[in-house]
Short mmCIF file of C-alpha atoms in Angstrom, two decimals:
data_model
loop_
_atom_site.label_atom_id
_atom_site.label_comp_id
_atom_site.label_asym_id
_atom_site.label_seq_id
_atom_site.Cartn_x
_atom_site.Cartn_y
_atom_site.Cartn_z
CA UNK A 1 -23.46 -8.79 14.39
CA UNK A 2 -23.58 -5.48 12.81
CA UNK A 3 -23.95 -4.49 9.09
CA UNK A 4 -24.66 -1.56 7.20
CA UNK A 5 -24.75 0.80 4.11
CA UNK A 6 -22.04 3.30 3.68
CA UNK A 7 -22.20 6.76 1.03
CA UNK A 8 -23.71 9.97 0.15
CA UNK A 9 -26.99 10.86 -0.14
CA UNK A 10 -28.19 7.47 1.33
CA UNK A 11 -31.35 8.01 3.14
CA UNK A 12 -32.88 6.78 -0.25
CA UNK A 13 -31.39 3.43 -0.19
CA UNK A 14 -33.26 0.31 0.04
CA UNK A 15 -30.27 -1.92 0.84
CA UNK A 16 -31.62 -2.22 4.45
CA UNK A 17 -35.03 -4.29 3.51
CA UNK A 18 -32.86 -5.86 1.13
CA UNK A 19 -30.71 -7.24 4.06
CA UNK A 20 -33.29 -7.06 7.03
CA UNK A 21 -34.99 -9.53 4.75
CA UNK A 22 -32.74 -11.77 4.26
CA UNK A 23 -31.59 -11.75 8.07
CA UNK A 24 -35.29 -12.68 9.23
CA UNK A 25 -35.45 -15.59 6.37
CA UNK A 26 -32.18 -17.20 7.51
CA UNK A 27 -33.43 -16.55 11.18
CA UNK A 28 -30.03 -14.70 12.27
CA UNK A 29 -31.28 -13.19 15.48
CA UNK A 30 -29.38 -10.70 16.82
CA UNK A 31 -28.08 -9.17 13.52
CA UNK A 32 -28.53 -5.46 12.49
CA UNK A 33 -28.49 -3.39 9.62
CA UNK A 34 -28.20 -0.12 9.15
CA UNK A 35 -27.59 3.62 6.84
CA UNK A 36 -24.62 5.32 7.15
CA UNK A 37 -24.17 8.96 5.96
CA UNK A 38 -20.71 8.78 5.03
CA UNK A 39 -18.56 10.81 2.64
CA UNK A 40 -14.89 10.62 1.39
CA UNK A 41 -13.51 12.57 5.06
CA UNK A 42 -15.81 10.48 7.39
CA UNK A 43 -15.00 7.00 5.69
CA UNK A 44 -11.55 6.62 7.29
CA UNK A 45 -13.06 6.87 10.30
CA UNK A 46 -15.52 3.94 9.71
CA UNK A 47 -13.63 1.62 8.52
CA UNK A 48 -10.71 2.11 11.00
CA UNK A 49 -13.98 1.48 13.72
CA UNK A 50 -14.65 -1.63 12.43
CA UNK A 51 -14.08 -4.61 14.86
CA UNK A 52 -15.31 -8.43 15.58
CA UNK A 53 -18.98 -7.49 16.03
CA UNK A 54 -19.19 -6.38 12.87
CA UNK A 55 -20.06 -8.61 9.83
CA UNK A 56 -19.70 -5.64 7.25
CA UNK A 57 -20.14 -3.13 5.00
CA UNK A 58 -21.92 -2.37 1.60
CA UNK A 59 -20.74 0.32 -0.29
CA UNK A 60 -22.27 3.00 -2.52
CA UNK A 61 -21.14 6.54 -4.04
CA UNK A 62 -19.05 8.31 -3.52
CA UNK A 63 -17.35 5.03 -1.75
CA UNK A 64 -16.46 2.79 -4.23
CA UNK A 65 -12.91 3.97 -4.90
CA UNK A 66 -11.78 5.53 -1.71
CA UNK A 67 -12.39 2.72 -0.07
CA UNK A 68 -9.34 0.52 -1.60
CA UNK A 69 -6.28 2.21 0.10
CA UNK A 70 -8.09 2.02 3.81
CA UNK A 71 -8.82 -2.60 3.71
CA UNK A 72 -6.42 -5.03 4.21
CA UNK A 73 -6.91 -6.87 0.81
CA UNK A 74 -8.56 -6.47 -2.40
CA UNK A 75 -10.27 -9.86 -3.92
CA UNK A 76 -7.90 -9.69 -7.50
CA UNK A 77 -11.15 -9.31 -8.87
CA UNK A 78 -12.26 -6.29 -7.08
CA UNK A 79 -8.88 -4.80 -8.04
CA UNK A 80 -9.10 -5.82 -12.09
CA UNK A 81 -12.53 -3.87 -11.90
CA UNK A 82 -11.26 -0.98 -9.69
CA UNK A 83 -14.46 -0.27 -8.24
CA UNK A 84 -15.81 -2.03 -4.49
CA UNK A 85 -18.87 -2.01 -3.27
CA UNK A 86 -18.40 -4.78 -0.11
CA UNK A 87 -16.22 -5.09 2.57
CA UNK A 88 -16.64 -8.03 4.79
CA UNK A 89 -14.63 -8.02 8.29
CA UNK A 90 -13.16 -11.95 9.19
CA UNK A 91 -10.91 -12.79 12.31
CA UNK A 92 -7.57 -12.47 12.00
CA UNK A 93 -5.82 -15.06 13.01
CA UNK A 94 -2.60 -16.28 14.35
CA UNK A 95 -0.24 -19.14 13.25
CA UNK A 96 -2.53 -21.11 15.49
CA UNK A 97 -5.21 -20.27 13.77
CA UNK A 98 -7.09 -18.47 16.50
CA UNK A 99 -8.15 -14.74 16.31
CA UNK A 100 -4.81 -12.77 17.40
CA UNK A 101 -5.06 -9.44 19.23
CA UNK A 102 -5.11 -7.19 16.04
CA UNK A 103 -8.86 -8.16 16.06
CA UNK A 104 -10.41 -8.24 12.32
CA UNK A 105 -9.01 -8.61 8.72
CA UNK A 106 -10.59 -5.76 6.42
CA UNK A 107 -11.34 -7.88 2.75
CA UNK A 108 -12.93 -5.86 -0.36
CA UNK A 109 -14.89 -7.43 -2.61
CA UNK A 110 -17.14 -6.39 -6.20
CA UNK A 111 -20.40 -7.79 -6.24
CA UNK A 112 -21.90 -5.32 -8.55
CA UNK A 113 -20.96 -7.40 -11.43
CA UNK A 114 -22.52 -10.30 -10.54
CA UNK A 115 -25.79 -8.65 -9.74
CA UNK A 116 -25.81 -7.17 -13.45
CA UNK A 117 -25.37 -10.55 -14.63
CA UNK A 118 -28.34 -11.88 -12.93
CA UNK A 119 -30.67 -9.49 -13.92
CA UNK A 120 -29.72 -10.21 -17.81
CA UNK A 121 -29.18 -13.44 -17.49
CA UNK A 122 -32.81 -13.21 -16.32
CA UNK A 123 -33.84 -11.56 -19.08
CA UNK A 124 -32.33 -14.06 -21.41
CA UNK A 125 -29.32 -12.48 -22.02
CA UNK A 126 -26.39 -14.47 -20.97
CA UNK A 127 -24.46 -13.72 -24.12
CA UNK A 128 -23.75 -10.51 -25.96
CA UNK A 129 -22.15 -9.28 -29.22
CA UNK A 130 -22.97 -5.45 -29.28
CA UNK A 131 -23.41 -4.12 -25.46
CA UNK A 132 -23.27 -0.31 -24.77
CA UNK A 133 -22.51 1.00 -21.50
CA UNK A 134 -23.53 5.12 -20.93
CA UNK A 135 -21.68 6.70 -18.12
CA UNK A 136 -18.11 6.88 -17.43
CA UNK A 137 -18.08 6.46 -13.48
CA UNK A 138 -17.50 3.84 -11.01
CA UNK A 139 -20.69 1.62 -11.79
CA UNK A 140 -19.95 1.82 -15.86
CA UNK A 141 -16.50 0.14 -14.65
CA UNK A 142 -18.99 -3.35 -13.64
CA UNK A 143 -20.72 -2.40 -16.22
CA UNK A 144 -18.18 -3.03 -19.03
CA UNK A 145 -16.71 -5.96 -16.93
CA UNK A 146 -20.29 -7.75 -17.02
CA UNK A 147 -20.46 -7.26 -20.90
CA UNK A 148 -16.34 -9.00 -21.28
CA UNK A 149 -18.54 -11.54 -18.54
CA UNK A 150 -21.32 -11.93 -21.14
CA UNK A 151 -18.86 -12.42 -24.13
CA UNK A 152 -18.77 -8.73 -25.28
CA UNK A 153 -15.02 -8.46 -26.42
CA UNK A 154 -15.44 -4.84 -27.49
CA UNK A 155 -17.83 -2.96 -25.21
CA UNK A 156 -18.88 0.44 -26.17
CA UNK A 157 -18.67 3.10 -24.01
CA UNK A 158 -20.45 6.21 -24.28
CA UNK A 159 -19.11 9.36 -21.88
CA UNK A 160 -19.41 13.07 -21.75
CA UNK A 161 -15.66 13.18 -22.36
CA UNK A 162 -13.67 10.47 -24.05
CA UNK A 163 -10.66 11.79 -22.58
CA UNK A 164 -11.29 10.82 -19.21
CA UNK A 165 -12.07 7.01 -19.83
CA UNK A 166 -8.52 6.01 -19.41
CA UNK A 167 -9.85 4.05 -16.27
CA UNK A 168 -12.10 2.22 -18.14
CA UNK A 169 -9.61 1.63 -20.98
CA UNK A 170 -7.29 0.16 -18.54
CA UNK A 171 -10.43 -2.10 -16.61
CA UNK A 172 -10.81 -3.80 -19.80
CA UNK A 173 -7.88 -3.99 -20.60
CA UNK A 174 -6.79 -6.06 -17.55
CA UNK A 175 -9.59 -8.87 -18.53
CA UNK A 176 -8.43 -9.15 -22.02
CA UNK A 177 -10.94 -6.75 -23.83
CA UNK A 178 -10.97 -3.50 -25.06
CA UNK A 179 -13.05 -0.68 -25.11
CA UNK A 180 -14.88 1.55 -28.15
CA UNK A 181 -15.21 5.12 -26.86
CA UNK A 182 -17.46 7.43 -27.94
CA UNK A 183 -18.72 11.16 -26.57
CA UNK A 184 -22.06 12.23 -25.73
CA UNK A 185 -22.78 13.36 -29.36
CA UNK A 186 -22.67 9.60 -30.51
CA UNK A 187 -25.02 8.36 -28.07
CA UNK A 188 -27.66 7.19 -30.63
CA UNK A 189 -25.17 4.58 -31.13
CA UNK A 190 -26.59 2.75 -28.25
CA UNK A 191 -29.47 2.12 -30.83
CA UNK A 192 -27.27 -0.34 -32.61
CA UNK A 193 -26.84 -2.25 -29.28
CA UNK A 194 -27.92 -5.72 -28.27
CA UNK A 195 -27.77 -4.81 -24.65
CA UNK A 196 -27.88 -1.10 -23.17
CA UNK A 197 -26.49 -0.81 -19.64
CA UNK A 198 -27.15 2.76 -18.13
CA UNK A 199 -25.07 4.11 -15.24
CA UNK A 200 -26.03 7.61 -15.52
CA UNK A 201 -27.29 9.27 -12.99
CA UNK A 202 -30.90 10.44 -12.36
CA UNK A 203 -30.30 14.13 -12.88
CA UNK A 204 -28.56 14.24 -16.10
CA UNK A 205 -31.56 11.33 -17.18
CA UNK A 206 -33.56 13.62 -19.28
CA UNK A 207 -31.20 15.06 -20.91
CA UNK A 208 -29.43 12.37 -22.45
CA UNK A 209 -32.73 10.60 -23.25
CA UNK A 210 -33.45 13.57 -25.51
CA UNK A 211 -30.05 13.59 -26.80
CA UNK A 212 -30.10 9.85 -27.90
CA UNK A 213 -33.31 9.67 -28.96
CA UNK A 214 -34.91 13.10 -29.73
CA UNK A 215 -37.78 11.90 -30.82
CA UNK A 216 -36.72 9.16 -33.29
CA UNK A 217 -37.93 5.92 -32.51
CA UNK A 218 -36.05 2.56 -33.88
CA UNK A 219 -37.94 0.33 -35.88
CA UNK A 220 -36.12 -2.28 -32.89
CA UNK A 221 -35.04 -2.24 -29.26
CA UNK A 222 -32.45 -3.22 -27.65
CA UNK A 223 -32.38 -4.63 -24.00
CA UNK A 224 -32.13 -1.50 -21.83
CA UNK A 225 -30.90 -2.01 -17.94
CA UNK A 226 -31.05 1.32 -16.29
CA UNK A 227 -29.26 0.95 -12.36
CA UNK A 228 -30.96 3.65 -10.93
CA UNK A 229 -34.23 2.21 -9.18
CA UNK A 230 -35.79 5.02 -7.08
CA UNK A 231 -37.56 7.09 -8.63
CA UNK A 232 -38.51 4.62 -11.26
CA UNK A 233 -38.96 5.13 -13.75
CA UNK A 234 -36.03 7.14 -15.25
CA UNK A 235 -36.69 9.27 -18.12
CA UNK A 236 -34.88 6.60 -20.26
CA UNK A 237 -36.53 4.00 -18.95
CA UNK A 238 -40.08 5.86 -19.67
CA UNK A 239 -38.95 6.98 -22.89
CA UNK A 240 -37.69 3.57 -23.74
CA UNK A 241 -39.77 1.66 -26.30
CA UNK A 242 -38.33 -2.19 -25.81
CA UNK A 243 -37.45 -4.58 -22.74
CA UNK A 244 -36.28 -2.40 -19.52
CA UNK A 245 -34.94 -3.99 -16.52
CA UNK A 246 -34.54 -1.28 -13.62
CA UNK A 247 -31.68 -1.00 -11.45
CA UNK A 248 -33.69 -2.87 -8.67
CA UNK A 249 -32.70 -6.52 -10.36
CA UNK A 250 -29.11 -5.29 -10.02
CA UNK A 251 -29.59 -4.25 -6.52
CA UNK A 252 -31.06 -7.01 -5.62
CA UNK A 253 -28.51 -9.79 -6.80
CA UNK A 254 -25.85 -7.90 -5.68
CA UNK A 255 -27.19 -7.63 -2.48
CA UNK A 256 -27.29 -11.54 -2.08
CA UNK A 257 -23.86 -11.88 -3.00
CA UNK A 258 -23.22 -9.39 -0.14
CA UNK A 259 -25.08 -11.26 1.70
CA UNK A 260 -23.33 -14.53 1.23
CA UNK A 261 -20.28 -13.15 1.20
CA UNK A 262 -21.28 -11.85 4.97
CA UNK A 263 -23.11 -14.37 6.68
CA UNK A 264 -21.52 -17.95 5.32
CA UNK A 265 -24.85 -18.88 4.56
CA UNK A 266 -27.21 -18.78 0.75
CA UNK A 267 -29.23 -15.71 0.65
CA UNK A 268 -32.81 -16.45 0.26
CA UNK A 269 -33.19 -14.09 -2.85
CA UNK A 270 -37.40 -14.68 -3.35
CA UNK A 271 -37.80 -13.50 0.35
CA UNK A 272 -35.01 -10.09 0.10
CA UNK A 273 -37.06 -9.76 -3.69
CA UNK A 274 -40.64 -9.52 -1.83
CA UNK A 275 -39.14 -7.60 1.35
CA UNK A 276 -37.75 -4.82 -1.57
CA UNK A 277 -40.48 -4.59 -3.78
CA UNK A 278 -42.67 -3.76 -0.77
CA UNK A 279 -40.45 -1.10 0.54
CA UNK A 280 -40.92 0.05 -3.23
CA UNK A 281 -44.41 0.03 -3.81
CA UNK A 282 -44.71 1.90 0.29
CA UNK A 283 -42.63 4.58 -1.13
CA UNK A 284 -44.50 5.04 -4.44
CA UNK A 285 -47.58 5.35 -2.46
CA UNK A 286 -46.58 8.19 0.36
#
């Protein structure tokens, strides 16, 4: 069976120890996983490639949307968030439940929510009153849905442009919450947070870190989870003066939902944590 990680850049990706792991520890001989370079124009042509030997894809920018039109289904929670990063390939079958000739069944699933849970739940924070989210794109979309998880009714949500987070009014919107937007020039409002949750890319890091902090320093921190995880750390995250949890806790968890969700079985989460933070600590040191 066949596997692999879909978007562009991905050469940096670590999803493959993540998953080679995990194969290995549930002894699945015979399964592969790999990187895909693929773009908007090529991923058409994946998808409509994939057959019964594959088990299927994860999916990372600039994926996660263009990907919904091309599957057969959306889970209705994968649609409520509007952002996938799975899809897992199953038989399709015929009224005798056997696989018919049309081969596979294309299913898309979000398990980027669940993987921000974990890491705060591990961190202790299961509930939240005041979470702020930074970034408008397709992560901050499971970002805000894992605050309304967490009890957050009113997420904040802090973009370059509050005009353009209609999508993320309407995400939060379908699970019964609503959203408190804010531009770039309120970002110190994160300050007042309980829980931080950055989606912001590493190149525009340094910049925001000096515009929401600028060399004030709170007299308390909240809980800052940064998704980026290579490099690590972010200028936020260095800059940051409380708890951090990098974007490899995410990664991780939502990698053994992936996992589940693909193989049928539990994903042995200690073994894919020790297989990633190697492949971490090899790159630090090249």
């Amino acid at each position: 069976m066949r596997a692999a990680v879909c978007g562009s850049p991905i050469q940096h990706s670590l999803s493959p120890a993540l998953h080679r792991a995990a194969y290995a520890a549930l002894e699945l001989d015979g399964w592969e996983y790999d990187l895909l370079e693929v773009d908007e124009e090529r991923l058409p042509h994946v998808v409509s490639a994939l057959d019964a030997t594959w088990a299927g894809l994860s999916l990372t920018m600039p994926l996660k949307q263009a990907v919904i039109p091309l599957v057969d289904e959306v889970s209705d929670f994968a649609r409520a968030v509007g952002s996938v990063n799975t899809v897992v390939v199953q038989p399709r079958l015929d009224r005798r439940g056997v696989p018919g000739r049309r081969g596979v069944r294309l299913r898309a699933e979000n398990t980027d929510v669940i993987g921000l849970v974990t890491a705060l739940a591990e961190q202790g924070a299961q509930r939240i009153s005041r979470g702020v989210v930074l970034g408008g794109g397709a992560t901050a979309r499971s970002a805000v849905v894992a605050l309304l998880q967490a009890g957050c009714t009113r997420p904040v949500v802090v973009v370059r442009n509050a005009t353009r987070a209609g999508e993320l009014r309407a995400v939060a919107a379908r699970l019964g919450g609503e959203l408190d937007v804010r531009d770039w020039s309120e970002l110190p409002v994160a300050l007042t947070a309980d829980v931080v949750l950055s989606t912001v890319p590493i190149g525009a890091s340094a910049a925001m870190t000096e515009a929401l902090l600028g060399g004030f320093r709170p007299v308390w921190w909240p809980l800052l989870l940064d998704v980026v995880y290579a490099p690590w750390p972010t200028p936020l995250a260095a800059a940051w003066g409380g708890v951090v949890v990098g974007g490899f806790e995410m990664l991780l968890h939502q990698a053994a939902a992936q996992v589940q969700l693909m193989t049928g079985r539990t994903a042995p989460v200690e073994a894919m944590r020790a297989a990633g933070l190697a492949a971490l600590r090899a790159r630090a040191q090249a």
